[in-house]
Short mmCIF file of C-alpha atoms and ligand atoms in Angstrom, two decimals:
data_model
loop_
_atom_site.label_atom_id
_atom_site.label_comp_id
_atom_site.label_asym_id
_atom_site.label_seq_id
_atom_site.Cartn_x
_atom_site.Cartn_y
_atom_site.Cartn_z
CA MET A 1 123.19 101.36 82.17
CA PRO A 2 125.91 99.93 79.89
CA LYS A 3 128.20 97.96 81.84
CA PRO A 4 131.61 99.35 80.69
CA LEU A 5 130.29 102.85 81.45
CA PHE A 6 129.29 101.76 85.04
CA ILE A 7 132.61 100.24 85.58
CA THR A 8 134.48 103.36 84.43
CA LEU A 9 132.42 105.49 86.63
CA LEU A 10 132.90 103.32 89.71
CA ILE A 11 136.78 103.52 89.21
CA ALA A 12 137.02 107.08 88.02
CA LEU A 13 134.62 108.95 90.34
CA PRO A 14 136.31 108.28 93.55
CA ILE A 15 139.58 109.38 92.12
CA ILE A 16 138.20 112.52 90.69
CA LEU A 17 136.13 113.37 93.87
CA GLY A 18 138.75 113.32 96.40
CA GLY A 19 140.23 109.96 96.34
CA ALA A 20 138.65 106.75 97.54
CA THR A 21 137.30 108.08 100.63
CA GLN A 22 134.10 107.29 102.28
CA ASN A 23 132.68 110.63 100.97
CA GLY A 24 133.66 109.64 97.24
CA TRP A 25 131.47 106.62 97.64
CA VAL A 26 128.54 108.56 98.69
CA ILE A 27 129.01 110.96 95.93
CA ILE A 28 129.19 107.92 93.43
CA ILE A 29 126.00 106.43 94.75
CA ALA A 30 124.34 109.78 94.46
CA ALA A 31 125.47 110.15 91.05
CA LEU A 32 124.32 106.70 90.00
CA LEU A 33 120.84 107.22 91.42
CA VAL A 34 120.57 110.74 89.57
CA LEU A 35 121.64 108.85 86.27
CA ALA A 36 119.34 106.12 86.89
CA ALA A 37 116.31 108.61 87.28
CA ASN A 38 117.36 110.36 83.97
CA PRO A 39 114.55 109.86 81.52
CA ILE A 40 116.94 109.26 78.63
CA VAL A 41 118.99 106.55 80.64
CA ARG A 42 115.56 105.24 81.79
CA THR A 43 114.37 104.95 78.13
CA ILE A 44 117.62 103.01 77.51
CA ARG A 45 117.00 100.65 80.41
CA LYS A 46 113.32 100.23 79.53
CA ASN A 47 114.02 99.17 75.69
CA ARG A 48 116.71 96.88 76.91
CA TYR A 49 114.21 95.12 79.47
CA PHE A 50 111.41 94.86 76.80
CA GLY A 51 114.03 93.51 74.24
CA SER A 52 115.67 90.91 76.67
CA GLU A 53 115.48 87.41 76.04
CA GLN A 54 114.37 86.78 79.58
CA PHE A 55 111.33 89.07 79.11
CA SER A 56 110.37 87.32 75.91
CA ALA A 57 110.73 83.87 77.49
CA LEU A 58 108.45 84.98 80.55
CA LYS A 59 106.05 86.42 78.05
CA SER A 60 105.58 83.11 76.23
CA GLN A 61 105.22 81.36 79.68
CA VAL A 62 102.38 83.36 80.57
CA ALA A 63 100.75 83.51 77.16
CA SER A 64 97.85 81.14 77.98
CA VAL A 65 97.23 82.94 81.30
CA VAL A 66 96.98 86.24 79.37
CA ALA A 67 94.58 84.70 76.72
CA GLU A 68 92.39 83.51 79.58
CA HIS A 69 92.48 86.98 81.09
CA ASN A 70 91.37 88.79 77.85
CA ASP A 71 88.62 86.34 77.57
CA VAL A 72 87.50 87.33 81.05
CA VAL A 73 87.58 90.93 80.10
CA ASN A 74 85.51 90.37 76.95
CA TYR A 75 83.08 88.60 79.45
CA VAL A 76 82.99 91.72 81.62
CA ALA A 77 82.26 93.93 78.56
CA GLU A 78 79.32 91.53 77.82
CA ILE A 79 77.91 91.92 81.39
CA ARG A 80 78.35 95.57 80.89
CA SER A 81 76.52 95.91 77.85
CA ARG A 82 73.77 93.38 78.46
CA GLY A 83 73.05 93.91 82.03
CA SER A 84 70.50 96.33 83.46
CA PHE A 85 71.95 99.17 85.64
CA GLU A 86 68.93 101.38 85.62
CA LEU A 87 66.19 101.94 88.25
CA GLY A 88 63.69 104.69 88.80
CA ALA A 89 63.79 108.18 87.84
CA SER A 90 62.91 111.68 89.32
CA SER A 91 60.29 113.69 87.69
CA THR A 92 61.85 117.05 88.87
CA GLY A 93 62.96 118.85 85.54
CA GLN A 94 61.01 116.48 83.33
CA HIS A 95 59.87 119.23 81.36
CA ALA A 96 62.53 121.81 81.96
CA HIS A 97 63.69 121.92 78.44
CA LEU A 98 60.45 123.56 77.62
CA ALA A 99 61.20 126.81 79.58
CA THR A 100 64.00 129.35 79.27
CA PHE A 101 65.55 130.25 82.51
CA GLU A 102 67.22 133.63 83.01
CA ASN A 103 68.60 135.26 86.17
CA THR A 104 67.34 138.76 85.85
CA SER A 105 68.86 139.89 89.25
CA ALA A 106 70.54 143.31 89.35
CA TRP A 107 73.07 142.01 91.53
CA ASN A 108 76.18 140.10 89.90
CA ASN A 109 78.36 139.22 92.81
CA ARG A 110 79.62 135.73 91.94
CA ARG A 111 76.15 134.31 91.14
CA ASP A 112 75.00 131.35 89.24
CA ARG A 113 78.02 129.35 90.56
CA ASN A 114 75.40 126.58 91.36
CA VAL A 115 73.15 125.89 88.54
CA ALA A 116 70.39 123.44 89.06
CA GLU A 117 71.02 120.30 87.05
CA TYR A 118 68.01 118.25 85.62
CA ALA A 119 68.54 114.77 84.96
CA PRO A 120 66.49 111.53 85.56
CA HIS A 121 68.83 110.65 88.51
CA ILE A 122 68.91 114.04 90.07
CA HIS A 123 66.19 115.25 92.34
CA ASN A 124 65.96 118.87 92.99
CA ALA A 125 64.54 119.63 96.40
CA SER A 126 64.63 121.74 99.52
CA LEU A 127 67.75 121.57 101.86
CA GLN A 128 65.58 119.99 104.52
CA VAL A 129 64.87 117.01 101.71
CA ILE A 130 68.76 116.86 101.14
CA ARG A 131 69.47 116.54 104.84
CA ASN A 132 66.80 113.90 105.52
CA ALA A 133 67.99 111.87 102.37
CA SER A 134 71.41 111.63 103.71
CA GLN A 135 69.83 110.37 106.98
CA GLU A 136 67.38 107.80 105.61
CA PRO A 137 68.88 107.13 102.03
CA ILE A 138 66.38 104.35 101.15
CA LYS A 139 63.28 105.97 102.22
CA TYR A 140 63.97 108.99 100.43
CA LEU A 141 65.16 107.14 97.46
CA MET A 142 61.98 105.28 97.02
CA LYS A 143 59.80 108.34 97.72
CA TYR A 144 61.46 110.71 95.25
CA PHE A 145 62.66 108.42 92.59
CA GLY A 146 59.36 106.45 92.11
CA ILE A 147 60.63 103.23 93.50
CA LYS A 148 57.36 101.41 94.48
CA ALA A 149 56.90 98.73 96.92
CA ASP A 150 55.46 96.18 94.29
CA PRO A 151 56.46 92.82 92.99
CA ALA A 152 57.44 94.16 89.56
CA THR A 153 59.68 96.68 91.24
CA LEU A 154 61.28 94.09 93.42
CA ALA A 155 61.99 91.92 90.57
CA ASP A 156 63.73 94.91 88.82
CA VAL A 157 65.84 95.73 91.90
CA GLN A 158 67.01 92.07 92.23
CA ARG A 159 67.77 92.11 88.50
CA VAL A 160 69.82 95.26 88.90
CA ALA A 161 71.44 93.68 92.02
CA ASP A 162 72.28 90.52 90.23
CA ASP A 163 73.90 92.22 87.35
CA ILE A 164 75.92 94.66 89.62
CA ALA A 165 77.26 91.61 91.86
CA ARG A 166 78.23 89.76 88.84
CA LEU A 167 80.12 92.65 87.32
CA GLU A 168 81.82 93.42 90.80
CA GLN A 169 82.93 89.86 90.97
CA ALA A 170 84.10 89.78 87.26
CA VAL A 171 86.01 93.02 87.66
CA GLY A 172 87.50 91.81 90.76
CA ASN A 173 88.52 88.49 89.08
CA VAL A 174 90.15 90.29 86.13
CA ALA A 175 92.22 92.55 88.69
CA GLU A 176 93.39 89.35 90.47
CA ARG A 177 94.54 87.84 87.23
CA GLU A 178 96.49 90.95 86.50
CA THR A 179 98.26 91.19 89.66
CA ASP A 180 99.11 87.53 89.17
CA ILE A 181 100.40 88.00 85.58
CA ALA A 182 102.54 90.98 86.92
CA GLN A 183 103.88 88.73 89.71
CA MET A 184 104.75 85.89 87.36
CA ILE A 185 106.70 88.23 85.14
CA ASN A 186 108.03 90.30 88.19
CA PRO A 187 109.39 93.29 86.04
CA PRO A 188 111.83 95.87 87.63
CA LYS A 189 110.08 98.47 89.79
CA PHE A 190 110.78 101.40 87.42
CA ILE A 191 108.91 99.69 84.68
CA MET A 192 105.67 99.44 86.47
CA GLN A 193 106.23 103.02 87.80
CA HIS A 194 106.93 104.60 84.38
CA TYR A 195 105.95 102.01 81.74
CA ALA A 196 102.94 100.24 83.06
CA ALA A 197 100.78 100.79 80.00
CA GLU A 198 103.58 99.63 77.71
CA PHE A 199 104.35 96.76 79.98
CA TRP A 200 100.62 95.41 79.66
CA SER A 201 100.63 95.97 75.84
CA GLN A 202 104.04 94.20 75.53
CA VAL A 203 102.59 91.19 77.57
CA GLY A 204 99.37 91.19 75.43
CA VAL A 205 96.95 92.08 78.30
CA HIS A 206 93.91 93.89 77.23
CA LEU A 207 93.12 96.13 80.10
CA SER A 208 89.41 96.74 80.78
CA PRO A 209 87.67 99.73 82.44
CA ILE A 210 87.80 98.72 86.22
CA ASP A 211 84.80 100.49 87.41
CA VAL A 212 81.33 99.26 87.87
CA PRO A 213 78.66 101.61 86.57
CA TYR A 214 76.53 101.98 89.83
CA PRO A 215 73.41 103.89 89.32
CA ARG A 216 73.78 107.01 91.16
CA TYR A 217 71.08 109.05 92.62
CA ILE A 218 71.50 112.59 93.73
CA PHE A 219 69.43 114.90 95.86
CA GLN A 220 70.30 118.36 94.95
CA TYR A 221 69.64 121.81 96.53
CA THR A 222 70.57 125.09 94.62
CA SER A 223 69.69 128.31 96.29
CA ALA A 224 67.71 130.85 94.39
CA GLY A 225 70.64 133.03 93.62
CA GLY A 226 72.87 130.16 92.71
CA ASN A 227 75.11 131.09 95.75
CA THR A 228 74.95 127.94 97.51
CA GLY A 229 74.47 124.28 96.55
CA GLN A 230 74.22 121.05 98.64
CA SER A 231 73.82 117.52 97.55
CA SER A 232 73.64 114.00 98.81
CA ARG A 233 74.52 111.18 96.84
CA ILE A 234 73.43 107.56 96.96
CA ASP A 235 75.20 104.85 94.85
CA LEU A 236 73.29 101.63 94.11
CA ASN A 237 76.22 99.23 94.93
CA THR A 238 75.57 95.83 96.39
CA PRO A 239 74.87 96.82 100.11
CA THR A 240 72.42 99.52 99.02
CA LEU A 241 70.57 97.16 96.67
CA GLU A 242 70.28 94.54 99.32
CA ALA A 243 68.98 97.15 101.87
CA LEU A 244 66.56 98.14 99.39
CA SER A 245 65.49 94.66 98.39
CA GLU A 246 64.91 93.83 102.14
CA ILE A 247 62.73 97.04 102.62
CA LEU A 248 60.66 96.24 99.53
CA VAL A 249 60.01 92.64 100.59
CA GLU A 250 58.98 93.86 104.18
CA LYS A 251 56.52 96.17 102.50
CA ILE A 252 55.14 93.56 100.01
CA ARG A 253 55.04 91.03 102.73
CA TRP A 254 52.93 93.32 104.51
CA THR A 255 50.39 93.08 101.93
CA LYS A 256 50.50 89.27 102.02
CA SER A 257 50.99 88.71 98.22
CA ALA A 258 53.12 85.75 96.81
CA ALA A 259 55.91 87.97 95.84
CA GLY A 260 56.26 88.93 99.44
CA GLN A 261 57.14 85.58 100.71
CA ARG A 262 60.00 85.41 98.05
CA ALA A 263 63.54 84.71 99.19
CA LEU A 264 66.03 87.37 98.38
CA MET A 265 69.22 86.82 96.35
CA THR A 266 72.01 88.24 98.50
CA ALA A 267 75.68 88.25 98.71
CA ARG A 268 75.54 85.80 101.70
CA LEU A 269 73.38 83.31 99.80
CA ARG A 270 75.64 83.48 96.75
CA LYS A 271 78.46 82.55 99.05
CA HIS A 272 76.60 79.88 100.60
CA ILE A 273 75.68 78.23 97.40
CA LYS A 274 79.43 78.20 96.18
CA HIS A 275 80.41 76.70 99.48
CA ARG A 276 77.79 74.00 99.13
CA ASP A 277 78.90 73.10 95.55
CA ASN A 278 82.65 72.88 96.78
CA TYR A 279 83.60 75.79 94.54
CA THR A 280 83.02 73.48 91.58
CA CYS A 281 81.14 74.21 88.31
CA LEU A 282 78.18 71.69 88.45
CA GLN A 283 78.22 71.54 84.61
CA CYS A 284 81.91 71.07 83.48
CA GLY A 285 83.43 70.07 87.03
CA VAL A 286 86.24 72.50 86.75
CA SER A 287 87.02 73.69 90.40
CA LEU A 288 88.74 76.41 92.27
CA ASP A 289 91.46 73.85 93.40
CA ALA A 290 92.24 73.24 89.63
CA GLU A 291 92.04 76.84 88.61
CA PRO A 292 92.83 79.27 91.38
CA HIS A 293 91.44 82.22 89.42
CA LEU A 294 88.32 80.50 88.32
CA LEU A 295 85.49 82.87 88.22
CA LEU A 296 82.60 80.98 89.64
CA GLU A 297 79.07 82.54 89.39
CA VAL A 298 75.55 81.32 90.93
CA ASP A 299 72.97 80.45 88.41
CA HIS A 300 69.28 80.15 88.60
CA ILE A 301 68.60 76.80 87.29
CA MET A 302 65.04 77.90 86.44
CA PRO A 303 65.39 81.55 85.41
CA VAL A 304 63.98 84.35 87.22
CA SER A 305 62.42 85.55 84.04
CA ARG A 306 60.51 82.20 84.05
CA GLY A 307 59.35 82.32 87.56
CA GLY A 308 62.52 80.70 89.09
CA LEU A 309 63.07 81.58 92.73
CA SER A 310 66.22 82.50 94.60
CA VAL A 311 66.12 79.36 96.95
CA PRO A 312 68.98 76.96 97.42
CA GLU A 313 67.09 74.16 95.66
CA ASN A 314 66.90 76.55 92.32
CA LEU A 315 70.57 77.61 92.66
CA GLN A 316 73.79 76.15 91.30
CA THR A 317 77.31 77.02 90.99
CA LEU A 318 78.55 77.56 87.33
CA CYS A 319 81.91 78.58 86.11
CA TRP A 320 81.89 81.77 83.90
CA ARG A 321 82.41 79.85 80.72
CA CYS A 322 79.34 77.61 81.30
CA ASN A 323 77.35 80.33 82.53
CA ARG A 324 78.23 82.47 79.47
CA THR A 325 76.94 79.77 77.03
CA LYS A 326 73.97 78.83 79.14
CA GLY A 327 72.21 82.16 78.69
CA ALA A 328 68.51 81.63 79.46
CA LYS A 329 68.56 78.09 78.71
CA VAL A 330 67.33 75.63 81.57
CA VAL A 331 70.27 73.41 82.52
CA ALA A 332 69.65 71.07 85.51
ZN1 LIG B 401 81.82 75.10 83.80
#
């Protein structure tokens, strides 16, 4: 709000509203609050803030941090587009498109509210199966979505788990950086409340979609008339994938094959490796001490695709920049 107007109000209002009594002050404060919340006043305040020298000084101060943030956002996009987030499929409804479905029931009381959906990740089943699936998700996931206990499937599950974990971590890292940038600039509260998108674009931050595309499996029951529907949903997030991997390994181990003896990549092992390597990139030497928001990843020295195992001797900590350029090359 322009200062002269503010001062005029301050002096005039108590006089108008019954002298400089306590009551008058309460009314002034209330009037000012109403004025501040006014959209037109708010737009003026916003424009003044974004146009201020203080804001542009802070903006140039955080420019390099913003550039680095945007680079990590691009990296997130790369993981998203190159990673694999697919596993298994249900065969119910595989040929559903070949048939024409019509409800010929003479009754028309709110029917067809629940229409069975056919998709690779949706299994249409009886109510009993839906209930069992929510009790024993992994068992039913394997049974109905064709996830077999064999070495190839285990490798697939581990690959998906690895990409999900990397993406989760990178997305978390971007969020931390954004919190940090907002704290460094520390804009007035109303800016983040009403003009968050404009704030980020003024600062030059490219926002990324913050969701992780977890493969989602649904067990679905739709009654014959479409009157009722129930479903149970399983998201393949890190805990689910780790549980699935463990069960697969147990089943494969039982067959005494070499793959069954394989160590699994887990969130715990990743943590352990980073700790072992002092949160330092073994290639370029940058550490979490030097860069508080450094995104560190655990890399297979000999890639899994070339037979590398998830054992401490074959794992190393790399910063995201080194890991990004490494690709499938072997760096010891
Ligand atoms: Zn590095």
